[in-house]
Amino acid sequence: MSTLAPPGSTAAATSAVGQRRPGRRGRRDGLTAHQLFLIPVAAVFVVLFVIPLGQTAYWSFTDFSGYSTDVTFVGLKNYRLILSDASMLAGLTFTILFAIGTTLLVTVVAVPLAVALNRRFLGRNLVRSVFFFPSVPSLAILGLVWGYILSPLGSGVLNSALEKLFGAGPVPWLSDANLARGSVIAVAVWGTAGWHAVLYLAYLQSIPAEYYEVATLDGASALQQFRRITLPLLTPAIVISQFLLMTGGLKVFDLPYTLTKGGPGYATQTITQSIITSGVGQGRYGLASALAVVFTIAVAAFSIGQLLVSRRIERSVL
């Protein structure tokens, strides 16, 4: 016959010891096990990021052409060239404009679109698919397609439609500097807004319906419900979306290159295109390395600043 061990007996003490939290040694063993899992990731990070970044920083102080082993140390000459080269400054300016413009416009378009798609109506799934479809092909393919649509010639699809409907002459969508910048940003917004709307839609569906029912009973309008309930609870999704948009915009290459080739002039040339053109096309690997270093520092500064601001906003709202 089994008996229950009274408190203070050896069995009770053994049971208590068995349920005791792991001591310092146990935590140290667990921490060591976790660190072992990080070794492959750290090795890949060092091989694919740290070493190439160190090599790039070294080549940025030389006149290395990428093809010859005859290398001369030139100090900060390449960095001074970046600040005096019109194409480099144009690439840096348009890249920042593209990143900020697409981040703001996609957010302005995607949030209301997600709210509208979250409502019940006939054909809702089909409409969701239509808005999501532009995000399926790559931006390079979208650039090629929109190149025919926005062709500045009279044979362009959009210019032909404008001429037939309104008798308007050919509009230089891609041959005027300002129109070309606006066209590139507009195509990028059209191609990515649907994907980010789906991201917001996932967060919207996690908001309890009781919140809106109580607000409706209290007489809150649709706009008040959006400002007081929807927008604050969407803050984490907005933070994620804007972080992805900003980092993606800073390293963009495919859409501007396939749509305008960086033209007219250097109006839509991005910083990544400048790096490739200088390093591979012109054989100025040292100059391209200096530009890559500056670009890396700028992206890191943008990302850290955006994270700090996003966390502050998220803590103040939630």
PDB file of N, CA and C in Angstrom, residues 33-125:
ATOM      1  N   ALA A  33      24.709  25.779 -24.977  1.00  0.00           N
ATOM      2  CA  ALA A  33      24.063  25.065 -26.073  1.00  0.00           C
ATOM      3  C   ALA A  33      23.475  26.038 -27.088  1.00  0.00           C
ATOM      4  N   HIS A  34      22.841  27.091 -26.579  1.00  0.00           N
ATOM      5  CA  HIS A  34      22.274  28.089 -27.494  1.00  0.00           C
ATOM      6  C   HIS A  34      23.362  28.777 -28.309  1.00  0.00           C
ATOM      7  N   GLN A  35      24.485  29.068 -27.665  1.00  0.00           N
ATOM      8  CA  GLN A  35      25.575  29.723 -28.384  1.00  0.00           C
ATOM      9  C   GLN A  35      26.157  28.826 -29.463  1.00  0.00           C
ATOM     10  N   LEU A  36      26.129  27.514 -29.241  1.00  0.00           N
ATOM     11  CA  LEU A  36      26.632  26.597 -30.268  1.00  0.00           C
ATOM     12  C   LEU A  36      25.802  26.691 -31.536  1.00  0.00           C
ATOM     13  N   PHE A  37      24.482  26.909 -31.376  1.00  0.00           N
ATOM     14  CA  PHE A  37      23.639  27.030 -32.553  1.00  0.00           C
ATOM     15  C   PHE A  37      23.944  28.304 -33.350  1.00  0.00           C
ATOM     16  N   LEU A  38      24.523  29.298 -32.680  1.00  0.00           N
ATOM     17  CA  LEU A  38      24.819  30.556 -33.365  1.00  0.00           C
ATOM     18  C   LEU A  38      26.117  30.500 -34.170  1.00  0.00           C
ATOM     19  N   ILE A  39      26.944  29.494 -33.902  1.00  0.00           N
ATOM     20  CA  ILE A  39      28.248  29.436 -34.574  1.00  0.00           C
ATOM     21  C   ILE A  39      28.125  29.363 -36.094  1.00  0.00           C
ATOM     22  N   PRO A  40      27.270  28.468 -36.664  1.00  0.00           N
ATOM     23  CA  PRO A  40      27.163  28.454 -38.150  1.00  0.00           C
ATOM     24  C   PRO A  40      26.681  29.776 -38.711  1.00  0.00           C
ATOM     25  N   VAL A  41      25.700  30.388 -38.029  1.00  0.00           N
ATOM     26  CA  VAL A  41      25.182  31.680 -38.518  1.00  0.00           C
ATOM     27  C   VAL A  41      26.268  32.749 -38.457  1.00  0.00           C
ATOM     28  N   ALA A  42      27.008  32.767 -37.341  1.00  0.00           N
ATOM     29  CA  ALA A  42      28.083  33.755 -37.214  1.00  0.00           C
ATOM     30  C   ALA A  42      29.164  33.526 -38.267  1.00  0.00           C
ATOM     31  N   ALA A  43      29.468  32.251 -38.561  1.00  0.00           N
ATOM     32  CA  ALA A  43      30.489  31.962 -39.575  1.00  0.00           C
ATOM     33  C   ALA A  43      30.043  32.450 -40.949  1.00  0.00           C
ATOM     34  N   VAL A  44      28.779  32.197 -41.287  1.00  0.00           N
ATOM     35  CA  VAL A  44      28.259  32.669 -42.582  1.00  0.00           C
ATOM     36  C   VAL A  44      28.268  34.190 -42.636  1.00  0.00           C
ATOM     37  N   PHE A  45      27.894  34.826 -41.525  1.00  0.00           N
ATOM     38  CA  PHE A  45      27.871  36.297 -41.477  1.00  0.00           C
ATOM     39  C   PHE A  45      29.270  36.871 -41.686  1.00  0.00           C
ATOM     40  N   VAL A  46      30.258  36.243 -41.051  1.00  0.00           N
ATOM     41  CA  VAL A  46      31.630  36.739 -41.193  1.00  0.00           C
ATOM     42  C   VAL A  46      32.139  36.548 -42.614  1.00  0.00           C
ATOM     43  N   VAL A  47      31.865  35.365 -43.194  1.00  0.00           N
ATOM     44  CA  VAL A  47      32.382  35.068 -44.541  1.00  0.00           C
ATOM     45  C   VAL A  47      31.693  35.919 -45.604  1.00  0.00           C
ATOM     46  N   LEU A  48      30.376  36.071 -45.487  1.00  0.00           N
ATOM     47  CA  LEU A  48      29.627  36.737 -46.551  1.00  0.00           C
ATOM     48  C   LEU A  48      29.434  38.232 -46.334  1.00  0.00           C
ATOM     49  N   PHE A  49      29.712  38.743 -45.120  1.00  0.00           N
ATOM     50  CA  PHE A  49      29.469  40.166 -44.886  1.00  0.00           C
ATOM     51  C   PHE A  49      30.705  40.889 -44.348  1.00  0.00           C
ATOM     52  N   VAL A  50      31.259  40.383 -43.248  1.00  0.00           N
ATOM     53  CA  VAL A  50      32.339  41.110 -42.592  1.00  0.00           C
ATOM     54  C   VAL A  50      33.592  41.147 -43.471  1.00  0.00           C
ATOM     55  N   ILE A  51      34.002  39.989 -43.993  1.00  0.00           N
ATOM     56  CA  ILE A  51      35.216  39.953 -44.825  1.00  0.00           C
ATOM     57  C   ILE A  51      35.044  40.768 -46.112  1.00  0.00           C
ATOM     58  N   PRO A  52      33.932  40.590 -46.878  1.00  0.00           N
ATOM     59  CA  PRO A  52      33.762  41.450 -48.070  1.00  0.00           C
ATOM     60  C   PRO A  52      33.691  42.927 -47.734  1.00  0.00           C
ATOM     61  N   LEU A  53      33.064  43.267 -46.603  1.00  0.00           N
ATOM     62  CA  LEU A  53      32.997  44.683 -46.228  1.00  0.00           C
ATOM     63  C   LEU A  53      34.383  45.227 -45.904  1.00  0.00           C
ATOM     64  N   GLY A  54      35.200  44.420 -45.221  1.00  0.00           N
ATOM     65  CA  GLY A  54      36.573  44.842 -44.941  1.00  0.00           C
ATOM     66  C   GLY A  54      37.391  44.998 -46.212  1.00  0.00           C
ATOM     67  N   GLN A  55      37.226  44.056 -47.162  1.00  0.00           N
ATOM     68  CA  GLN A  55      37.942  44.173 -48.434  1.00  0.00           C
ATOM     69  C   GLN A  55      37.497  45.405 -49.215  1.00  0.00           C
ATOM     70  N   THR A  56      36.178  45.668 -49.185  1.00  0.00           N
ATOM     71  CA  THR A  56      35.664  46.845 -49.894  1.00  0.00           C
ATOM     72  C   THR A  56      36.226  48.128 -49.294  1.00  0.00           C
ATOM     73  N   ALA A  57      36.287  48.180 -47.954  1.00  0.00           N
ATOM     74  CA  ALA A  57      36.859  49.364 -47.305  1.00  0.00           C
ATOM     75  C   ALA A  57      38.330  49.533 -47.679  1.00  0.00           C
ATOM     76  N   TYR A  58      39.054  48.436 -47.793  1.00  0.00           N
ATOM     77  CA  TYR A  58      40.467  48.523 -48.185  1.00  0.00           C
ATOM     78  C   TYR A  58      40.612  49.028 -49.619  1.00  0.00           C
ATOM     79  N   TRP A  59      39.835  48.432 -50.574  1.00  0.00           N
ATOM     80  CA  TRP A  59      39.949  48.839 -51.975  1.00  0.00           C
ATOM     81  C   TRP A  59      39.507  50.296 -52.181  1.00  0.00           C
ATOM     82  N   SER A  60      38.669  50.814 -51.270  1.00  0.00           N
ATOM     83  CA  SER A  60      38.187  52.190 -51.437  1.00  0.00           C
ATOM     84  C   SER A  60      39.308  53.212 -51.265  1.00  0.00           C
ATOM     85  N   PHE A  61      40.415  52.809 -50.683  1.00  0.00           N
ATOM     86  CA  PHE A  61      41.558  53.718 -50.519  1.00  0.00           C
ATOM     87  C   PHE A  61      42.624  53.493 -51.590  1.00  0.00           C
ATOM     88  N   THR A  62      42.292  52.765 -52.640  1.00  0.00           N
ATOM     89  CA  THR A  62      43.251  52.464 -53.698  1.00  0.00           C
ATOM     90  C   THR A  62      42.662  52.841 -55.054  1.00  0.00           C
ATOM     91  N   ASP A  63      43.499  52.730 -56.093  1.00  0.00           N
ATOM     92  CA  ASP A  63      43.024  52.964 -57.462  1.00  0.00           C
ATOM     93  C   ASP A  63      42.805  51.634 -58.186  1.00  0.00           C
ATOM     94  N   PHE A  64      42.429  50.611 -57.457  1.00  0.00           N
ATOM     95  CA  PHE A  64      42.248  49.265 -58.019  1.00  0.00           C
ATOM     96  C   PHE A  64      41.199  49.317 -59.130  1.00  0.00           C
ATOM     97  N   SER A  65      41.554  48.722 -60.290  1.00  0.00           N
ATOM     98  CA  SER A  65      40.642  48.746 -61.431  1.00  0.00           C
ATOM     99  C   SER A  65      39.756  47.504 -61.503  1.00  0.00           C
ATOM    100  N   GLY A  66      40.083  46.512 -60.698  1.00  0.00           N
ATOM    101  CA  GLY A  66      39.318  45.272 -60.757  1.00  0.00           C
ATOM    102  C   GLY A  66      39.895  44.257 -61.714  1.00  0.00           C
ATOM    103  N   TYR A  67      40.832  44.687 -62.574  1.00  0.00           N
ATOM    104  CA  TYR A  67      41.396  43.779 -63.587  1.00  0.00           C
ATOM    105  C   TYR A  67      42.911  43.671 -63.468  1.00  0.00           C
ATOM    106  N   SER A  68      43.573  44.640 -62.833  1.00  0.00           N
ATOM    107  CA  SER A  68      45.025  44.653 -62.738  1.00  0.00           C
ATOM    108  C   SER A  68      45.457  44.505 -61.280  1.00  0.00           C
ATOM    109  N   THR A  69      46.578  43.855 -61.084  1.00  0.00           N
ATOM    110  CA  THR A  69      47.115  43.696 -59.729  1.00  0.00           C
ATOM    111  C   THR A  69      48.001  44.866 -59.325  1.00  0.00           C
ATOM    112  N   ASP A  70      48.207  45.818 -60.233  1.00  0.00           N
ATOM    113  CA  ASP A  70      49.015  47.005 -59.948  1.00  0.00           C
ATOM    114  C   ASP A  70      48.131  48.005 -59.198  1.00  0.00           C
ATOM    115  N   VAL A  71      48.279  48.056 -57.888  1.00  0.00           N
ATOM    116  CA  VAL A  71      47.395  48.850 -57.036  1.00  0.00           C
ATOM    117  C   VAL A  71      48.226  49.905 -56.311  1.00  0.00           C
ATOM    118  N   THR A  72      47.688  51.119 -56.283  1.00  0.00           N
ATOM    119  CA  THR A  72      48.353  52.230 -55.591  1.00  0.00           C
ATOM    120  C   THR A  72      47.431  52.792 -54.524  1.00  0.00           C
ATOM    121  N   PHE A  73      47.978  53.071 -53.360  1.00  0.00           N
ATOM    122  CA  PHE A  73      47.183  53.654 -52.277  1.00  0.00           C
ATOM    123  C   PHE A  73      46.973  55.138 -52.574  1.00  0.00           C
ATOM    124  N   VAL A  74      45.698  55.574 -52.623  1.00  0.00           N
ATOM    125  CA  VAL A  74      45.380  56.964 -52.987  1.00  0.00           C
ATOM    126  C   VAL A  74      44.717  57.723 -51.850  1.00  0.00           C
ATOM    127  N   GLY A  75      44.597  57.131 -50.691  1.00  0.00           N
ATOM    128  CA  GLY A  75      44.010  57.820 -49.546  1.00  0.00           C
ATOM    129  C   GLY A  75      42.529  58.101 -49.726  1.00  0.00           C
ATOM    130  N   LEU A  76      42.141  59.344 -49.478  1.00  0.00           N
ATOM    131  CA  LEU A  76      40.723  59.732 -49.539  1.00  0.00           C
ATOM    132  C   LEU A  76      40.322  60.287 -50.903  1.00  0.00           C
ATOM    133  N   LYS A  77      41.147  60.068 -51.921  1.00  0.00           N
ATOM    134  CA  LYS A  77      40.859  60.626 -53.242  1.00  0.00           C
ATOM    135  C   LYS A  77      39.511  60.148 -53.775  1.00  0.00           C
ATOM    136  N   ASN A  78      39.212  58.870 -53.612  1.00  0.00           N
ATOM    137  CA  ASN A  78      37.946  58.334 -54.128  1.00  0.00           C
ATOM    138  C   ASN A  78      36.746  58.962 -53.417  1.00  0.00           C
ATOM    139  N   TYR A  79      36.873  59.200 -52.123  1.00  0.00           N
ATOM    140  CA  TYR A  79      35.771  59.818 -51.376  1.00  0.00           C
ATOM    141  C   TYR A  79      35.560  61.273 -51.805  1.00  0.00           C
ATOM    142  N   ARG A  80      36.659  61.965 -52.136  1.00  0.00           N
ATOM    143  CA  ARG A  80      36.509  63.343 -52.632  1.00  0.00           C
ATOM    144  C   ARG A  80      35.851  63.360 -54.010  1.00  0.00           C
ATOM    145  N   LEU A  81      36.167  62.352 -54.833  1.00  0.00           N
ATOM    146  CA  LEU A  81      35.545  62.267 -56.157  1.00  0.00           C
ATOM    147  C   LEU A  81      34.036  62.067 -56.053  1.00  0.00           C
ATOM    148  N   ILE A  82      33.610  61.302 -55.046  1.00  0.00           N
ATOM    149  CA  ILE A  82      32.166  61.060 -54.883  1.00  0.00           C
ATOM    150  C   ILE A  82      31.425  62.375 -54.668  1.00  0.00           C
ATOM    151  N   LEU A  83      32.017  63.249 -53.856  1.00  0.00           N
ATOM    152  CA  LEU A  83      31.355  64.516 -53.529  1.00  0.00           C
ATOM    153  C   LEU A  83      31.409  65.516 -54.675  1.00  0.00           C
ATOM    154  N   SER A  84      32.296  65.278 -55.655  1.00  0.00           N
ATOM    155  CA  SER A  84      32.414  66.222 -56.771  1.00  0.00           C
ATOM    156  C   SER A  84      31.856  65.670 -58.078  1.00  0.00           C
ATOM    157  N   ASP A  85      31.459  64.397 -58.094  1.00  0.00           N
ATOM    158  CA  ASP A  85      30.934  63.778 -59.312  1.00  0.00           C
ATOM    159  C   ASP A  85      29.431  63.991 -59.383  1.00  0.00           C
ATOM    160  N   ALA A  86      28.962  64.611 -60.469  1.00  0.00           N
ATOM    161  CA  ALA A  86      27.535  64.926 -60.614  1.00  0.00           C
ATOM    162  C   ALA A  86      26.677  63.658 -60.673  1.00  0.00           C
ATOM    163  N   SER A  87      27.176  62.625 -61.343  1.00  0.00           N
ATOM    164  CA  SER A  87      26.381  61.392 -61.470  1.00  0.00           C
ATOM    165  C   SER A  87      26.222  60.700 -60.117  1.00  0.00           C
ATOM    166  N   MET A  88      27.278  60.744 -59.300  1.00  0.00           N
ATOM    167  CA  MET A  88      27.205  60.126 -57.974  1.00  0.00           C
ATOM    168  C   MET A  88      26.208  60.864 -57.084  1.00  0.00           C
ATOM    169  N   LEU A  89      26.294  62.191 -57.086  1.00  0.00           N
ATOM    170  CA  LEU A  89      25.374  62.974 -56.259  1.00  0.00           C
ATOM    171  C   LEU A  89      23.935  62.810 -56.752  1.00  0.00           C
ATOM    172  N   ALA A  90      23.750  62.740 -58.080  1.00  0.00           N
ATOM    173  CA  ALA A  90      22.403  62.533 -58.619  1.00  0.00           C
ATOM    174  C   ALA A  90      21.853  61.174 -58.199  1.00  0.00           C
ATOM    175  N   GLY A  91      22.711  60.161 -58.247  1.00  0.00           N
ATOM    176  CA  GLY A  91      22.269  58.831 -57.822  1.00  0.00           C
ATOM    177  C   GLY A  91      21.893  58.797 -56.359  1.00  0.00           C
ATOM    178  N   LEU A  92      22.691  59.464 -55.529  1.00  0.00           N
ATOM    179  CA  LEU A  92      22.391  59.500 -54.094  1.00  0.00           C
ATOM    180  C   LEU A  92      21.095  60.277 -53.832  1.00  0.00           C
ATOM    181  N   THR A  93      20.897  61.377 -54.549  1.00  0.00           N
ATOM    182  CA  THR A  93      19.685  62.187 -54.351  1.00  0.00           C
ATOM    183  C   THR A  93      18.430  61.421 -54.751  1.00  0.00           C
ATOM    184  N   PHE A  94      18.465  60.798 -55.940  1.00  0.00           N
ATOM    185  CA  PHE A  94      17.260  60.085 -56.379  1.00  0.00           C
ATOM    186  C   PHE A  94      16.988  58.856 -55.519  1.00  0.00           C
ATOM    187  N   THR A  95      18.026  58.196 -55.039  1.00  0.00           N
ATOM    188  CA  THR A  95      17.804  57.026 -54.183  1.00  0.00           C
ATOM    189  C   THR A  95      17.072  57.423 -52.897  1.00  0.00           C
ATOM    190  N   ILE A  96      17.513  58.509 -52.273  1.00  0.00           N
ATOM    191  CA  ILE A  96      16.831  58.978 -51.057  1.00  0.00           C
ATOM    192  C   ILE A  96      15.406  59.419 -51.376  1.00  0.00           C
ATOM    193  N   LEU A  97      15.226  60.131 -52.501  1.00  0.00           N
ATOM    194  CA  LEU A  97      13.878  60.549 -52.906  1.00  0.00           C
ATOM    195  C   LEU A  97      12.983  59.344 -53.149  1.00  0.00           C
ATOM    196  N   PHE A  98      13.511  58.331 -53.830  1.00  0.00           N
ATOM    197  CA  PHE A  98      12.725  57.131 -54.120  1.00  0.00           C
ATOM    198  C   PHE A  98      12.342  56.410 -52.828  1.00  0.00           C
ATOM    199  N   ALA A  99      13.299  56.269 -51.903  1.00  0.00           N
ATOM    200  CA  ALA A  99      13.023  55.530 -50.660  1.00  0.00           C
ATOM    201  C   ALA A  99      11.968  56.242 -49.817  1.00  0.00           C
ATOM    202  N   ILE A 100      12.129  57.549 -49.644  1.00  0.00           N
ATOM    203  CA  ILE A 100      11.164  58.300 -48.829  1.00  0.00           C
ATOM    204  C   ILE A 100       9.808  58.386 -49.528  1.00  0.00           C
ATOM    205  N   GLY A 101       9.829  58.654 -50.846  1.00  0.00           N
ATOM    206  CA  GLY A 101       8.571  58.789 -51.585  1.00  0.00           C
ATOM    207  C   GLY A 101       7.753  57.506 -51.591  1.00  0.00           C
ATOM    208  N   THR A 102       8.383  56.384 -51.898  1.00  0.00           N
ATOM    209  CA  THR A 102       7.635  55.117 -51.924  1.00  0.00           C
ATOM    210  C   THR A 102       7.166  54.721 -50.525  1.00  0.00           C
ATOM    211  N   THR A 103       7.974  54.996 -49.503  1.00  0.00           N
ATOM    212  CA  THR A 103       7.564  54.646 -48.141  1.00  0.00           C
ATOM    213  C   THR A 103       6.295  55.403 -47.738  1.00  0.00           C
ATOM    214  N   LEU A 104       6.267  56.697 -48.005  1.00  0.00           N
ATOM    215  CA  LEU A 104       5.096  57.492 -47.621  1.00  0.00           C
ATOM    216  C   LEU A 104       3.882  57.142 -48.480  1.00  0.00           C
ATOM    217  N   LEU A 105       4.067  57.069 -49.793  1.00  0.00           N
ATOM    218  CA  LEU A 105       2.925  56.859 -50.682  1.00  0.00           C
ATOM    219  C   LEU A 105       2.337  55.457 -50.534  1.00  0.00           C
ATOM    220  N   VAL A 106       3.182  54.453 -50.398  1.00  0.00           N
ATOM    221  CA  VAL A 106       2.655  53.091 -50.227  1.00  0.00           C
ATOM    222  C   VAL A 106       1.860  52.994 -48.929  1.00  0.00           C
ATOM    223  N   THR A 107       2.346  53.637 -47.872  1.00  0.00           N
ATOM    224  CA  THR A 107       1.606  53.609 -46.603  1.00  0.00           C
ATOM    225  C   THR A 107       0.263  54.317 -46.745  1.00  0.00           C
ATOM    226  N   VAL A 108       0.267  55.466 -47.398  1.00  0.00           N
ATOM    227  CA  VAL A 108      -0.985  56.221 -47.582  1.00  0.00           C
ATOM    228  C   VAL A 108      -1.991  55.429 -48.419  1.00  0.00           C
ATOM    229  N   VAL A 109      -1.508  54.673 -49.399  1.00  0.00           N
ATOM    230  CA  VAL A 109      -2.411  53.892 -50.257  1.00  0.00           C
ATOM    231  C   VAL A 109      -2.804  52.578 -49.601  1.00  0.00           C
ATOM    232  N   ALA A 110      -1.857  51.898 -48.970  1.00  0.00           N
ATOM    233  CA  ALA A 110      -2.094  50.530 -48.503  1.00  0.00           C
ATOM    234  C   ALA A 110      -3.007  50.466 -47.278  1.00  0.00           C
ATOM    235  N   VAL A 111      -2.894  51.417 -46.361  1.00  0.00           N
ATOM    236  CA  VAL A 111      -3.720  51.360 -45.147  1.00  0.00           C
ATOM    237  C   VAL A 111      -5.214  51.505 -45.467  1.00  0.00           C
ATOM    238  N   PRO A 112      -5.648  52.554 -46.207  1.00  0.00           N
ATOM    239  CA  PRO A 112      -7.072  52.613 -46.568  1.00  0.00           C
ATOM    240  C   PRO A 112      -7.524  51.441 -47.431  1.00  0.00           C
ATOM    241  N   LEU A 113      -6.629  50.974 -48.316  1.00  0.00           N
ATOM    242  CA  LEU A 113      -6.987  49.825 -49.152  1.00  0.00           C
ATOM    243  C   LEU A 113      -7.246  48.583 -48.297  1.00  0.00           C
ATOM    244  N   ALA A 114      -6.396  48.363 -47.292  1.00  0.00           N
ATOM    245  CA  ALA A 114      -6.592  47.206 -46.410  1.00  0.00           C
ATOM    246  C   ALA A 114      -7.885  47.343 -45.606  1.00  0.00           C
ATOM    247  N   VAL A 115      -8.196  48.551 -45.144  1.00  0.00           N
ATOM    248  CA  VAL A 115      -9.449  48.758 -44.397  1.00  0.00           C
ATOM    249  C   VAL A 115     -10.651  48.462 -45.297  1.00  0.00           C
ATOM    250  N   ALA A 116     -10.594  48.904 -46.556  1.00  0.00           N
ATOM    251  CA  ALA A 116     -11.697  48.643 -47.485  1.00  0.00           C
ATOM    252  C   ALA A 116     -11.815  47.152 -47.798  1.00  0.00           C
ATOM    253  N   LEU A 117     -10.689  46.479 -47.991  1.00  0.00           N
ATOM    254  CA  LEU A 117     -10.725  45.052 -48.321  1.00  0.00           C
ATOM    255  C   LEU A 117     -11.089  44.202 -47.119  1.00  0.00           C
ATOM    256  N   ASN A 118     -11.049  44.764 -45.926  1.00  0.00           N
ATOM    257  CA  ASN A 118     -11.410  44.007 -44.726  1.00  0.00           C
ATOM    258  C   ASN A 118     -12.928  43.936 -44.531  1.00  0.00           C
ATOM    259  N   ARG A 119     -13.676  44.765 -45.255  1.00  0.00           N
ATOM    260  CA  ARG A 119     -15.130  44.754 -45.148  1.00  0.00           C
ATOM    261  C   ARG A 119     -15.715  43.644 -46.018  1.00  0.00           C
ATOM    262  N   ARG A 120     -16.941  43.223 -45.668  1.00  0.00           N
ATOM    263  CA  ARG A 120     -17.612  42.159 -46.416  1.00  0.00           C
ATOM    264  C   ARG A 120     -18.364  42.757 -47.610  1.00  0.00           C
ATOM    265  N   PHE A 121     -18.071  42.253 -48.797  1.00  0.00           N
ATOM    266  CA  PHE A 121     -18.812  42.650 -50.008  1.00  0.00           C
ATOM    267  C   PHE A 121     -18.658  41.543 -51.041  1.00  0.00           C
ATOM    268  N   LEU A 122     -19.535  41.586 -52.032  1.00  0.00           N
ATOM    269  CA  LEU A 122     -19.539  40.536 -53.049  1.00  0.00           C
ATOM    270  C   LEU A 122     -18.246  40.588 -53.871  1.00  0.00           C
ATOM    271  N   GLY A 123     -17.613  39.436 -54.034  1.00  0.00           N
ATOM    272  CA  GLY A 123     -16.375  39.365 -54.819  1.00  0.00           C
ATOM    273  C   GLY A 123     -15.159  39.873 -54.084  1.00  0.00           C
ATOM    274  N   ARG A 124     -15.201  39.857 -52.751  1.00  0.00           N
ATOM    275  CA  ARG A 124     -14.097  40.414 -51.978  1.00  0.00           C
ATOM    276  C   ARG A 124     -12.778  39.687 -52.246  1.00  0.00           C
ATOM    277  N   ASN A 125     -12.815  38.367 -52.311  1.00  0.00           N
ATOM    278  CA  ASN A 125     -11.573  37.612 -52.540  1.00  0.00           C
ATOM    279  C   ASN A 125     -10.982  37.906 -53.918  1.00  0.00           C
TER     280      ASN A 125
END
